[in-house]
N, CA and C of each residue as an Amber inpcrd file, in Angstrom:
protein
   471
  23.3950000  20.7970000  16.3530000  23.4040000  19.3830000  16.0170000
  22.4630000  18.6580000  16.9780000  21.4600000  17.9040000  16.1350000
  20.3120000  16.8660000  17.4760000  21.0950000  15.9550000  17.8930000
  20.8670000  15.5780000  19.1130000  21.2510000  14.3120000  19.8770000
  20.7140000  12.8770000  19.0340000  21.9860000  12.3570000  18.7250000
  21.6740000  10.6190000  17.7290000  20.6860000  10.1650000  18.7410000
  20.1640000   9.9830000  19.5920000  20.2480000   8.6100000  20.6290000
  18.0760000   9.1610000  20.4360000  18.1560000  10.6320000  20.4300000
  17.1470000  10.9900000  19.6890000  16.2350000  10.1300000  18.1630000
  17.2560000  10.8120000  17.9850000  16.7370000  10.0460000  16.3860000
  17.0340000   8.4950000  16.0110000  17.5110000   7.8790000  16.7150000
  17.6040000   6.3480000  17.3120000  16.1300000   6.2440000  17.4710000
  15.7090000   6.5570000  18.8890000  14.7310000   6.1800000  19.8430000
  13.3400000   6.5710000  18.6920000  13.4890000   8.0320000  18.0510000
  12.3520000   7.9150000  17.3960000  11.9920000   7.0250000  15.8760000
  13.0610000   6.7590000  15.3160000  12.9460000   6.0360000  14.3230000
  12.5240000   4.1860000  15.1100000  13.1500000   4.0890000  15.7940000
  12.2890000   2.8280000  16.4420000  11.5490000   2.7550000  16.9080000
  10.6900000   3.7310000  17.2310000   9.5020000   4.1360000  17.4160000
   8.4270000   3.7550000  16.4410000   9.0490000   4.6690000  15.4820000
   8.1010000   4.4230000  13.7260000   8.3440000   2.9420000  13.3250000
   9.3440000   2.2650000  13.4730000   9.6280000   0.8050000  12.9090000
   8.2490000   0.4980000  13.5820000   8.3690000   0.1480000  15.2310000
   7.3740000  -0.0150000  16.1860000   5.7330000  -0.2440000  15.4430000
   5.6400000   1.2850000  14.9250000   4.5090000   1.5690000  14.8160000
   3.7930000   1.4760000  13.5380000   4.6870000   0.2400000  12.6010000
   4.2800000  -0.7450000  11.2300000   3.4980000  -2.1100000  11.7410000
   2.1430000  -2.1090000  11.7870000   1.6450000  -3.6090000  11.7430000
   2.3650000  -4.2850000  11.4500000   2.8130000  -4.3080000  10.0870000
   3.6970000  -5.3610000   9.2830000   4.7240000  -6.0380000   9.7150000
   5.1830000  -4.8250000   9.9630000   6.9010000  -5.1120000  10.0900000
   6.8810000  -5.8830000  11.9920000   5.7030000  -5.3840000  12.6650000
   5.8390000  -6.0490000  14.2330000   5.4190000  -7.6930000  13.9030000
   4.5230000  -8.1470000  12.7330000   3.9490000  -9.3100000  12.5690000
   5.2840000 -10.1740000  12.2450000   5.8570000  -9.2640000  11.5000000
   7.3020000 -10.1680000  10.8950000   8.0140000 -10.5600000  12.1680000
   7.6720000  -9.6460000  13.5480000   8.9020000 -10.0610000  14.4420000
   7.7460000 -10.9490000  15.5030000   7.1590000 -11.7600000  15.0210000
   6.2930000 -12.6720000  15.6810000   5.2120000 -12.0890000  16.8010000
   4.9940000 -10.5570000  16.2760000   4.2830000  -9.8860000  16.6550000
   5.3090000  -8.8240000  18.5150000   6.0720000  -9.3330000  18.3730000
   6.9470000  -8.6080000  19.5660000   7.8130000  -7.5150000  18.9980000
   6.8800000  -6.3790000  19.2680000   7.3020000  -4.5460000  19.0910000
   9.2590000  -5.0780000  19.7690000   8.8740000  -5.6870000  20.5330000
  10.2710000  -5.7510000  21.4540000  11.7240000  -6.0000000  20.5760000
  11.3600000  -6.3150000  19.7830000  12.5020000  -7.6930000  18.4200000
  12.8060000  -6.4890000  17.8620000  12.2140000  -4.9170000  17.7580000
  12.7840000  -3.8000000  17.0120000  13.2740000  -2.8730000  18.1680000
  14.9750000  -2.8100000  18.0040000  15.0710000  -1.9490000  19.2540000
  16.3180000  -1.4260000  18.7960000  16.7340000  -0.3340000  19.9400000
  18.1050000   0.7580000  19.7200000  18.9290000  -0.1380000  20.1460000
  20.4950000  -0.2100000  20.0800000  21.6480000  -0.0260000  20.4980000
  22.2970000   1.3440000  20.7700000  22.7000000   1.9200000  22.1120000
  23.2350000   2.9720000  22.3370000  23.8730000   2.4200000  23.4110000
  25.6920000   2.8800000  22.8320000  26.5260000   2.7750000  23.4720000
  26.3500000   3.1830000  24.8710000  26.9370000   2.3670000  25.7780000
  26.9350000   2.5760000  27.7050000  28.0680000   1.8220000  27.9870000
  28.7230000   2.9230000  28.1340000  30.3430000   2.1890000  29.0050000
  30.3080000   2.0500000  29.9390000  30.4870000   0.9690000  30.7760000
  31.0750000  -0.0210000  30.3490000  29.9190000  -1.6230000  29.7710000
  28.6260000  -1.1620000  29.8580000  27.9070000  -2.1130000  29.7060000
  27.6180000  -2.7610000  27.7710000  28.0740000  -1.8370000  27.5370000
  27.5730000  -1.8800000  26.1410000  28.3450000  -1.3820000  25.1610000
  29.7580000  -1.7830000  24.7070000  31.0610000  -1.7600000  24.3820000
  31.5120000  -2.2770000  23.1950000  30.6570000  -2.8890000  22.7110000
  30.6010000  -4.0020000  21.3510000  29.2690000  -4.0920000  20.7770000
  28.9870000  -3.2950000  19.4760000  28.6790000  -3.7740000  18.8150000
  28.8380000  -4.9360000  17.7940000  29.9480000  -5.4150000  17.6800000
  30.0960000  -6.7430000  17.0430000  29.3850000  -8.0580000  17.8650000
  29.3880000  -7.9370000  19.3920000  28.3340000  -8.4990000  20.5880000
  27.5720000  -8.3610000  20.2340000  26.9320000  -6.6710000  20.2050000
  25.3830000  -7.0010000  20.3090000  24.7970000  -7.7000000  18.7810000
  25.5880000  -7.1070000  17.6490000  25.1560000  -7.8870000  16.6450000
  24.7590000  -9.7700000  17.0330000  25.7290000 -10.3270000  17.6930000
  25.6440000 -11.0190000  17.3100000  24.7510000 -11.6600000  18.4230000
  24.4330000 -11.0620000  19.7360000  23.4250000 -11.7220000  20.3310000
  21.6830000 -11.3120000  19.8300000  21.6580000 -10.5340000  18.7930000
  20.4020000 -10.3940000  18.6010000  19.4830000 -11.4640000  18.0970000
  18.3260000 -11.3890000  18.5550000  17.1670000 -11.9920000  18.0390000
  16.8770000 -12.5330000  17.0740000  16.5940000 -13.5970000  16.4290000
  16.1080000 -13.9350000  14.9800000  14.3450000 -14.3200000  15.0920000
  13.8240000 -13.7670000  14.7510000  13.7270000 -12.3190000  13.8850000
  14.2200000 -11.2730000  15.0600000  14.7910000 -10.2150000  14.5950000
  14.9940000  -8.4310000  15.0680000  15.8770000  -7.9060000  14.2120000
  15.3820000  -6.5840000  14.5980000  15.9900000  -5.1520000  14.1030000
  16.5960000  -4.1490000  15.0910000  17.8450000  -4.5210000  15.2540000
  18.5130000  -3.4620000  15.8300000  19.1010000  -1.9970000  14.9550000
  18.8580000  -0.7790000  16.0240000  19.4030000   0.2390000  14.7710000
  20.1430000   0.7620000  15.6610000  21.7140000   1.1290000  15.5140000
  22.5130000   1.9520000  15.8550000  23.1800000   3.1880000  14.8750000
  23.3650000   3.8050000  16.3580000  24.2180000   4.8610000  15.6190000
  25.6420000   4.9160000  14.7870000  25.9490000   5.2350000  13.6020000
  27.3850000   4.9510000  13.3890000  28.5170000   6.1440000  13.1540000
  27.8860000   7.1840000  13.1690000  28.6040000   8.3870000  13.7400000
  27.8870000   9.7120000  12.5790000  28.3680000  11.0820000  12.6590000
  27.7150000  11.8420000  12.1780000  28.8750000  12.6800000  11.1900000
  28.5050000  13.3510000  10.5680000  29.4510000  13.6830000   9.1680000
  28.8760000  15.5820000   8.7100000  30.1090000  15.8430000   8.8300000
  29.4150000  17.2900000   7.7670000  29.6130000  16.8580000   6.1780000
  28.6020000  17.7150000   5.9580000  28.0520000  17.2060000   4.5330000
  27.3920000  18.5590000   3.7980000  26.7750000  18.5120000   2.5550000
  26.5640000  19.9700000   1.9020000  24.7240000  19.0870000   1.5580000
  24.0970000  20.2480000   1.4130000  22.5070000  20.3270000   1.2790000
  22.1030000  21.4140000   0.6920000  21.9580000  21.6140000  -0.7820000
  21.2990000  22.6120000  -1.4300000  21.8900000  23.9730000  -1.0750000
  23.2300000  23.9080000  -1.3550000  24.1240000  24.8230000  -1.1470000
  24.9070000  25.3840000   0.2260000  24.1960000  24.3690000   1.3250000
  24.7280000  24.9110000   2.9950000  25.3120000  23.3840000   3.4190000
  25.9840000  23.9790000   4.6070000  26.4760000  22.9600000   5.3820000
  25.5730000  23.0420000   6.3490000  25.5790000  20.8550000   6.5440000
  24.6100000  20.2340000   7.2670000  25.5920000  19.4630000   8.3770000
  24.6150000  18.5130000   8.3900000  25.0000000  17.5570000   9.6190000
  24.2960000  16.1170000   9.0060000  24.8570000  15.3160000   8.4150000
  24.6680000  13.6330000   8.3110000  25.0410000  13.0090000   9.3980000
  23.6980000  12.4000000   9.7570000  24.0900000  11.2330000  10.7860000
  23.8410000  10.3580000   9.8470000  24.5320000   9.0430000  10.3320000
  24.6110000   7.6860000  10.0640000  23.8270000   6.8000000  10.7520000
  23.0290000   6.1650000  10.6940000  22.3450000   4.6960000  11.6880000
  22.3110000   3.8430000  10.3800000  22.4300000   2.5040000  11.1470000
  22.5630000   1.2390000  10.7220000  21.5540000   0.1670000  11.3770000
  20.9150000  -0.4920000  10.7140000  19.5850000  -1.4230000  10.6600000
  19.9960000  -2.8710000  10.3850000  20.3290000  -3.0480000  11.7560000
  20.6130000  -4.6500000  11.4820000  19.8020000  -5.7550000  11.7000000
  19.5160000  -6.5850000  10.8690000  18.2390000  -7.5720000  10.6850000
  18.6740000  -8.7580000  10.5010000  17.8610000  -9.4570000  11.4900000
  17.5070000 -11.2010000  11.4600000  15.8730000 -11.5670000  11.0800000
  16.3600000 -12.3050000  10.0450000  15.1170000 -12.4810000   9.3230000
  14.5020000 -13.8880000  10.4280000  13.1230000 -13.9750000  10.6190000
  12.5230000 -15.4800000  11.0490000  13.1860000 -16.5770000  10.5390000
  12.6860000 -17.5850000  11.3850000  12.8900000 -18.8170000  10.6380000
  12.2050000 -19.2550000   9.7240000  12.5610000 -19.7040000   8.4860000
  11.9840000 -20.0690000   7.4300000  11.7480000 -21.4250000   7.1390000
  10.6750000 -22.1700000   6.6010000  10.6290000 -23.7480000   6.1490000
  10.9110000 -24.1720000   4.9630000  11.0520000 -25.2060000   4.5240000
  10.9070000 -24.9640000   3.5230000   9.8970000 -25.2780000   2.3130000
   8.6930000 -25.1900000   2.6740000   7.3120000 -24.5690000   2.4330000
   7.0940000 -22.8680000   2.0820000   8.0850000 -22.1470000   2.8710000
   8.0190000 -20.8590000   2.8830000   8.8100000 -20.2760000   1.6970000
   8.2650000 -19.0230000   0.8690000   8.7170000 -18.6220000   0.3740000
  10.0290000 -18.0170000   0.6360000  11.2480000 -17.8270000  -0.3420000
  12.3480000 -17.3180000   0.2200000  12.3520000 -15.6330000   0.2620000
  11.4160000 -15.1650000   0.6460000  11.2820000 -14.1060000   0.7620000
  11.5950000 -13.0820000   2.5830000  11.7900000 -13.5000000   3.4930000
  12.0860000 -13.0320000   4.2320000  12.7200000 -11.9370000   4.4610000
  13.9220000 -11.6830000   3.9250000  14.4670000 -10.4600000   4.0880000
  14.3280000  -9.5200000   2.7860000  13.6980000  -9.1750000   2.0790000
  13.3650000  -8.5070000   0.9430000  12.1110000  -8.3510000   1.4550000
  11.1220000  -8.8820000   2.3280000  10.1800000  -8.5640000   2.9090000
  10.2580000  -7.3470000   3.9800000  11.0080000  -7.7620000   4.5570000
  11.5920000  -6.5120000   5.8190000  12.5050000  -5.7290000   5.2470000
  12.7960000  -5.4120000   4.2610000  13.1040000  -3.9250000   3.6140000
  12.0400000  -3.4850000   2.8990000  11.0180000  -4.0820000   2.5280000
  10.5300000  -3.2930000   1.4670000   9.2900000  -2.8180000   2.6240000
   9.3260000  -3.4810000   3.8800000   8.5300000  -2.9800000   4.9950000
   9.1170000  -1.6430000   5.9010000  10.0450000  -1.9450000   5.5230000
  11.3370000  -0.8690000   6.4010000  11.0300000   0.2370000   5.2250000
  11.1550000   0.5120000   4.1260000  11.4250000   1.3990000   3.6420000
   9.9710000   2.1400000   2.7670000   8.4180000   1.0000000   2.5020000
   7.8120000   1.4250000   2.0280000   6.4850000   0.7040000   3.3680000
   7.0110000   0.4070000   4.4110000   6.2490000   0.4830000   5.0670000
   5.1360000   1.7330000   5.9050000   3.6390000   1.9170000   6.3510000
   3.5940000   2.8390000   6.6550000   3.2190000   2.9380000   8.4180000
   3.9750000   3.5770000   8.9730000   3.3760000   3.9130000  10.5750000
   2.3080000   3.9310000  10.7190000   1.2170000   3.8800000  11.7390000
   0.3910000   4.3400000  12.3260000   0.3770000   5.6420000  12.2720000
   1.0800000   6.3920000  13.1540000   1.2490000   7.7560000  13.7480000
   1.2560000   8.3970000  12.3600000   2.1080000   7.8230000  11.4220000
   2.5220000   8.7900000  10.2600000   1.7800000   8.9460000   9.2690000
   1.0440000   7.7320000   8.6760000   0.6850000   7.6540000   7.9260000
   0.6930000   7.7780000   6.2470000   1.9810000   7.6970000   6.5220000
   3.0780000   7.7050000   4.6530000   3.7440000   6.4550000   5.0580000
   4.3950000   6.5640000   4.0240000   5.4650000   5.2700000   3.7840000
   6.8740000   5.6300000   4.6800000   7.6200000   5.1610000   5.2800000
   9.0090000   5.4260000   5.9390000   9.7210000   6.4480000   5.0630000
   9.8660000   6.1080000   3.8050000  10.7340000   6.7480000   3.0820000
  10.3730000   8.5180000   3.0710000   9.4120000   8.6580000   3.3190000
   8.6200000  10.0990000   3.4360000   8.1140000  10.4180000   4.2990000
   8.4460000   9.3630000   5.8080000   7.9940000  10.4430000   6.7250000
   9.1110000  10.9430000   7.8900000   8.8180000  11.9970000   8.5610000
   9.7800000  12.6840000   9.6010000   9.8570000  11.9490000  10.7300000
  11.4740000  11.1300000  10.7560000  11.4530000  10.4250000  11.6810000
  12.1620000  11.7520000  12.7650000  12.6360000  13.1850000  12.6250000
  12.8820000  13.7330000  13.5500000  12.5880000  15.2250000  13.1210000
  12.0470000  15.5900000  14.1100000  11.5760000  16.9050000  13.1480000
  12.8870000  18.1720000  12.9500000  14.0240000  17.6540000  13.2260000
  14.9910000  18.5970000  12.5170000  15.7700000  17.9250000  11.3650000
  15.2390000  16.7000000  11.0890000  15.7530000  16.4310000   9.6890000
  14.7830000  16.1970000   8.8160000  15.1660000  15.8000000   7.4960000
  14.6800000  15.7170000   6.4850000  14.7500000  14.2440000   6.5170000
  13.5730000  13.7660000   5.7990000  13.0650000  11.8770000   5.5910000
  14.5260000  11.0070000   5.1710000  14.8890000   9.6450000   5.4670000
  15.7370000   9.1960000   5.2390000  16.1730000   9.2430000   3.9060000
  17.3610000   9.1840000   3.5580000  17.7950000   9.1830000   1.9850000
  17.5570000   7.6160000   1.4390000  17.1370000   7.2890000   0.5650000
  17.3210000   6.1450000  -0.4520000  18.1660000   5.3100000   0.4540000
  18.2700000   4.4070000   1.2880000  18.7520000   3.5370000   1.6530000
  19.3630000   1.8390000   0.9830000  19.9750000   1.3080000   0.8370000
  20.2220000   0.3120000   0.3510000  20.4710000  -0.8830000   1.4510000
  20.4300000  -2.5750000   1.3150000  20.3670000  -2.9080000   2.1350000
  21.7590000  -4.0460000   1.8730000  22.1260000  -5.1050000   2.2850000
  23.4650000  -5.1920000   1.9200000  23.5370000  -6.3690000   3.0600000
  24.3120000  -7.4640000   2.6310000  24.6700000  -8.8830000   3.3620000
  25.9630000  -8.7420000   4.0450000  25.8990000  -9.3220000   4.7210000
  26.8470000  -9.4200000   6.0430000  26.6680000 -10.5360000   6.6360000
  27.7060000 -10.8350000   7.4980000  28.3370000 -12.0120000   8.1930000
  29.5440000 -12.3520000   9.1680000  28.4090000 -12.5960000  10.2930000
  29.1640000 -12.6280000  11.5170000  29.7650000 -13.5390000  11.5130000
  31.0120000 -13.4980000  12.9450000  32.4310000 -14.5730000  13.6540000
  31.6300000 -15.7940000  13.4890000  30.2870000 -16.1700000  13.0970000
  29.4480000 -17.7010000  13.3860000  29.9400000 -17.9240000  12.0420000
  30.0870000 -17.2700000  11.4970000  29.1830000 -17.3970000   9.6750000
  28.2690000 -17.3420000   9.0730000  27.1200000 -16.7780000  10.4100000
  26.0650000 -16.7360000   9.8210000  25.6050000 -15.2520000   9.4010000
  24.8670000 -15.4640000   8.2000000  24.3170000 -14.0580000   7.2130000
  23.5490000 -13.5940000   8.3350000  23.3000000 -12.2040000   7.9370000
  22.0290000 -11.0680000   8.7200000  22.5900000  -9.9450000   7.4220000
  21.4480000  -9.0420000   7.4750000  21.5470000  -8.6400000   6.5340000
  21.8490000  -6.7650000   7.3790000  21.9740000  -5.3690000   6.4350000
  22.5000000  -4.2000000   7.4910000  21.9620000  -3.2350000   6.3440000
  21.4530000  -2.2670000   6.6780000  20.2200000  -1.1570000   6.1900000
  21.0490000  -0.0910000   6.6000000  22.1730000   0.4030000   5.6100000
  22.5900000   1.7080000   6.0620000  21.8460000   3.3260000   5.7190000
  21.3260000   3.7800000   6.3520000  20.1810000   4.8080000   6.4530000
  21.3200000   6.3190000   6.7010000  20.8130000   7.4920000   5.9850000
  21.5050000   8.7470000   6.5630000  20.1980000   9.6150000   6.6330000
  20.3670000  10.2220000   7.3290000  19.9520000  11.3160000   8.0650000
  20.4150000  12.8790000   7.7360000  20.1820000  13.7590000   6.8850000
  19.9490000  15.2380000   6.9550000  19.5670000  16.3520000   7.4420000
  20.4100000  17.1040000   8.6500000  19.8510000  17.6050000   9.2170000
  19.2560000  19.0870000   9.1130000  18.0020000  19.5890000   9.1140000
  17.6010000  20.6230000   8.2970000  18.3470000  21.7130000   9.4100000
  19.2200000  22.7680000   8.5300000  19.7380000  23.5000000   9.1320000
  21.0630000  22.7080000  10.4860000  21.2040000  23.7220000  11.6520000
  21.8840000  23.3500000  12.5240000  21.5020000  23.9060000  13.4790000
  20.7440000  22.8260000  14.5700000  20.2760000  23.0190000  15.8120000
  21.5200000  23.6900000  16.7300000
């Protein structure tokens, strides 16, 4: 089984390494980053959700799963893509967050040079599955939207 905190660090890496998707975060690589649990510093994710950035993309881990793959047993991890869209005017199209998925998911890296959806964010798994993206709402009331992503792991490290 790979270490999550792995495939955390490199998938925010690849976010990182989308022109697009860094322009959306007012050009600061920084606004796309991991959450990995540190006890006692880092204990709440319902916190960090809610101190994040508008615009950012935080991705955490949400735990890992056996699962079946073309007849064998695997290893599904879980990460979760939580997003604050910019501020919008209202001049601006309402497009903001349908922008940053369709950058998240058909965006292409630098390094990689495919679209997210097809490239190896770790080289013991297989490309993210079909992801869907989905509204949510924090203790404020305010919306952010959450990109639940799985992970396949080829074979078992």
């Amino acid at each position: 089984m790979i270490d999550p905190a792995q495939l955390i660090d490199n998938l925010v890496a690849l976010l990182r390494d989308i022109p697009e998707l860094v322009a959306e975060m007012g050009g600061d690589e920084q606004r796309i980053f991991a959450y990995h649990d540190q006890y006692p510093k880092r204990v709440s994710l319902a916190t960090a959700i809610h101190d994040m950035p508008a615009p950012g993309i935080m991705a955490a881990w949400q735990g890992t799963a056996p699962g079946g793959f073309g007849g064998f047993d695997v290893w599904k991890h879980s990460v979760t893509l939580y997003i604050r869209a910019r501020e919008t005017f209202d001049s601006d199209p309402p497009t903001a967050y349908y922008r940053l998925f369709r950058l998240i998911t058909k965006g292409v890296p630098v390094s990689a040079g495919i679209a997210m959806l097809n490239a190896t964010v770790h080289p013991s798994c297989y490309p993210i599955d079909l992801p869907l993206i989905q509204r949510q709402t924090d203790a404020e009331g305010l919306d952010y939207f959450e990109v639940p992503i799985t992970f396949t792991e080829i074979g078992d490290e």
